[in-house]
Amino acid sequence: MTRRSHLLVCVCFLLALFVPFTAVVTGLTDPRIIENRPLTKFPRLSPTGLLKADTYSQLGAYIVDRLPWRDRAIAERERASVALFDESAGDVVVVGTDGWRYLAENVRQPCYTAAEIDQVRTDLARLSSLFARSGRQWRLLVPPQKETVYPQHLQPRDRRSSCIADNSAALQAATRGTDPGYSTVLTATQTDPGLYHPAGTHWNDRGAVVGAGDLVDSLQPGLFDAGAYSFRVVEGEVLDTDLLRTQGTPGLDDVERAEVSRPGVEVTLIDRAGSKPAAPVVRQLRSGAPLVPGRVLVLHDSFGMSLEPVASPWFADVTWFTVNHGHQGDALVRAIGQADTVVIVLTERHLVQFLGDLVDVVRSSSPPAG
């Protein structure tokens, strides 16, 4: 390499290093999450760190995340891939028909082995025994995955190669006998096409209301009243389009929200840990009209986030605890120990992934006081 070439390489490297910083500082671009993941953090440039290859890999990722107009480039690449090939340019999202999107992890999940299904049965039996010994009642609610309830919008190539139906059937058999078990939304979606977000992973408010009915009636039969809900369209609200965001093509759309009217019910406390709208732990207290009594703890995955606002008005004392984002440990053990009733809300794949961990946590929890 000549002296001039060497100098050119050095200049290009310095430009690549400092242009993103300059663009962000001057407001030319605003680094933000566009692929449903955190931005890469700047590496620690310690003397020992500078000798490690990982430092430079992280630095490269940090720079790429902050390149000006990167979000536009990713969005255009994605739109071109969908238009030309009817598929995502990445490997996280599966493009369906009529604007539908699916989580590739679910569509391409291999068929569960007999050992995996047996483990689910074993974990459920252990939970039942542990709760019985501690004197608590418990419930399991399974919101079926979008791929299970609306497979008709998958491309034929994806339906042919998928284990979706077999995996769901195996898990339905393994959870038979639990209360309420699989949500009745599984049946409702056969005649109602609008219970899940077409461009998102989860059920929408209409689907969550079905799940709320399953949960409330499993604890207090006859209490739930679907007629207490009305729905209104909130124009311009950001829809739960997590799959579009993962593709790098986030968008705005009208979204239908559920509103519940329970005359006489008074909210006496809503405590969100960390004061965040989507806090990992939320406790709500109510009084007035008939409510599910006792202290109820709901351990839930991301499906529970939509369930919380539509189900909480039926509980006297309910705590919602997110369990699939690392918010566990001692805090969760204490929460279980304080509960009279524990509800587990896990979608299909999370039954396989997280149920064993919950068994360990429940085993560590102390018996209820008194």
Coordinates of N, CA and C in Angstrom, one line a residue, residues 3 41 87 94 98 135-137 146 149 172-174 185 201 211 215 224-225 239 262 309 312 339 364 367:
R3 N 1.9 5.3 0.3 CA 1.7 6.3 1.4 C 0.4 7.0 1.2
K41 N -24.4 0.3 22.5 CA -23.7 1.3 23.4 C -22.3 1.5 23.0
E87 N -41.3 -11.0 0.6 CA -40.7 -11.5 1.9 C -39.8 -10.4 2.5
V94 N -41.9 -12.7 9.1 CA -42.4 -13.4 7.9 C -43.6 -12.6 7.4
D98 N -52.1 -9.7 2.4 CA -53.0 -8.7 2.9 C -52.5 -7.8 4.0
G135 N -51.2 -23.5 50.1 CA -52.6 -23.0 50.4 C -53.1 -22.0 49.5
R136 N -52.4 -21.8 48.3 CA -52.9 -20.8 47.4 C -53.6 -21.5 46.2
Q137 N -54.6 -20.8 45.6 CA -55.1 -21.3 44.4 C -54.3 -20.7 43.2
K146 N -50.6 -15.8 17.5 CA -51.3 -15.3 16.3 C -51.2 -16.3 15.1
V149 N -54.0 -18.9 15.5 CA -55.4 -18.5 15.3 C -55.7 -17.9 13.9
Q172 N -52.1 -27.9 23.7 CA -53.5 -27.9 24.1 C -53.8 -29.2 24.9
A173 N -53.2 -30.3 24.4 CA -53.4 -31.6 25.1 C -52.6 -31.6 26.4
A174 N -51.4 -31.0 26.5 CA -50.6 -31.0 27.7 C -51.2 -30.1 28.8
V185 N -60.5 -17.3 23.0 CA -60.2 -16.5 21.8 C -59.9 -17.5 20.7
T201 N -47.6 -8.7 17.0 CA -47.5 -10.1 17.5 C -48.7 -10.5 18.3
G211 N -60.0 -12.8 26.6 CA -59.1 -13.4 27.6 C -59.4 -12.9 29.0
L215 N -60.4 -15.3 32.3 CA -59.6 -15.2 33.6 C -60.6 -14.9 34.7
F224 N -68.0 -11.8 35.3 CA -67.6 -11.0 34.1 C -68.8 -10.7 33.3
D225 N -68.9 -9.5 32.7 CA -70.0 -9.0 31.9 C -69.3 -8.4 30.6
L239 N -50.2 2.2 16.5 CA -50.7 0.9 16.7 C -49.5 0.0 17.2
R262 N -68.0 0.1 34.9 CA -68.5 -0.6 36.1 C -69.0 0.3 37.1
P309 N -55.2 -3.6 31.3 CA -56.2 -2.6 31.5 C -57.6 -3.0 31.3
S312 N -58.2 -5.6 34.8 CA -58.1 -5.1 36.2 C -59.3 -4.6 36.9
A339 N -49.2 -13.3 47.8 CA -50.4 -13.5 47.0 C -51.3 -14.6 47.6
S364 N -39.2 -21.4 45.6 CA -38.4 -20.6 46.5 C -39.3 -19.6 47.3
P367 N -44.5 -19.5 52.2 CA -45.9 -19.7 52.3 C -46.6 -18.4 52.8

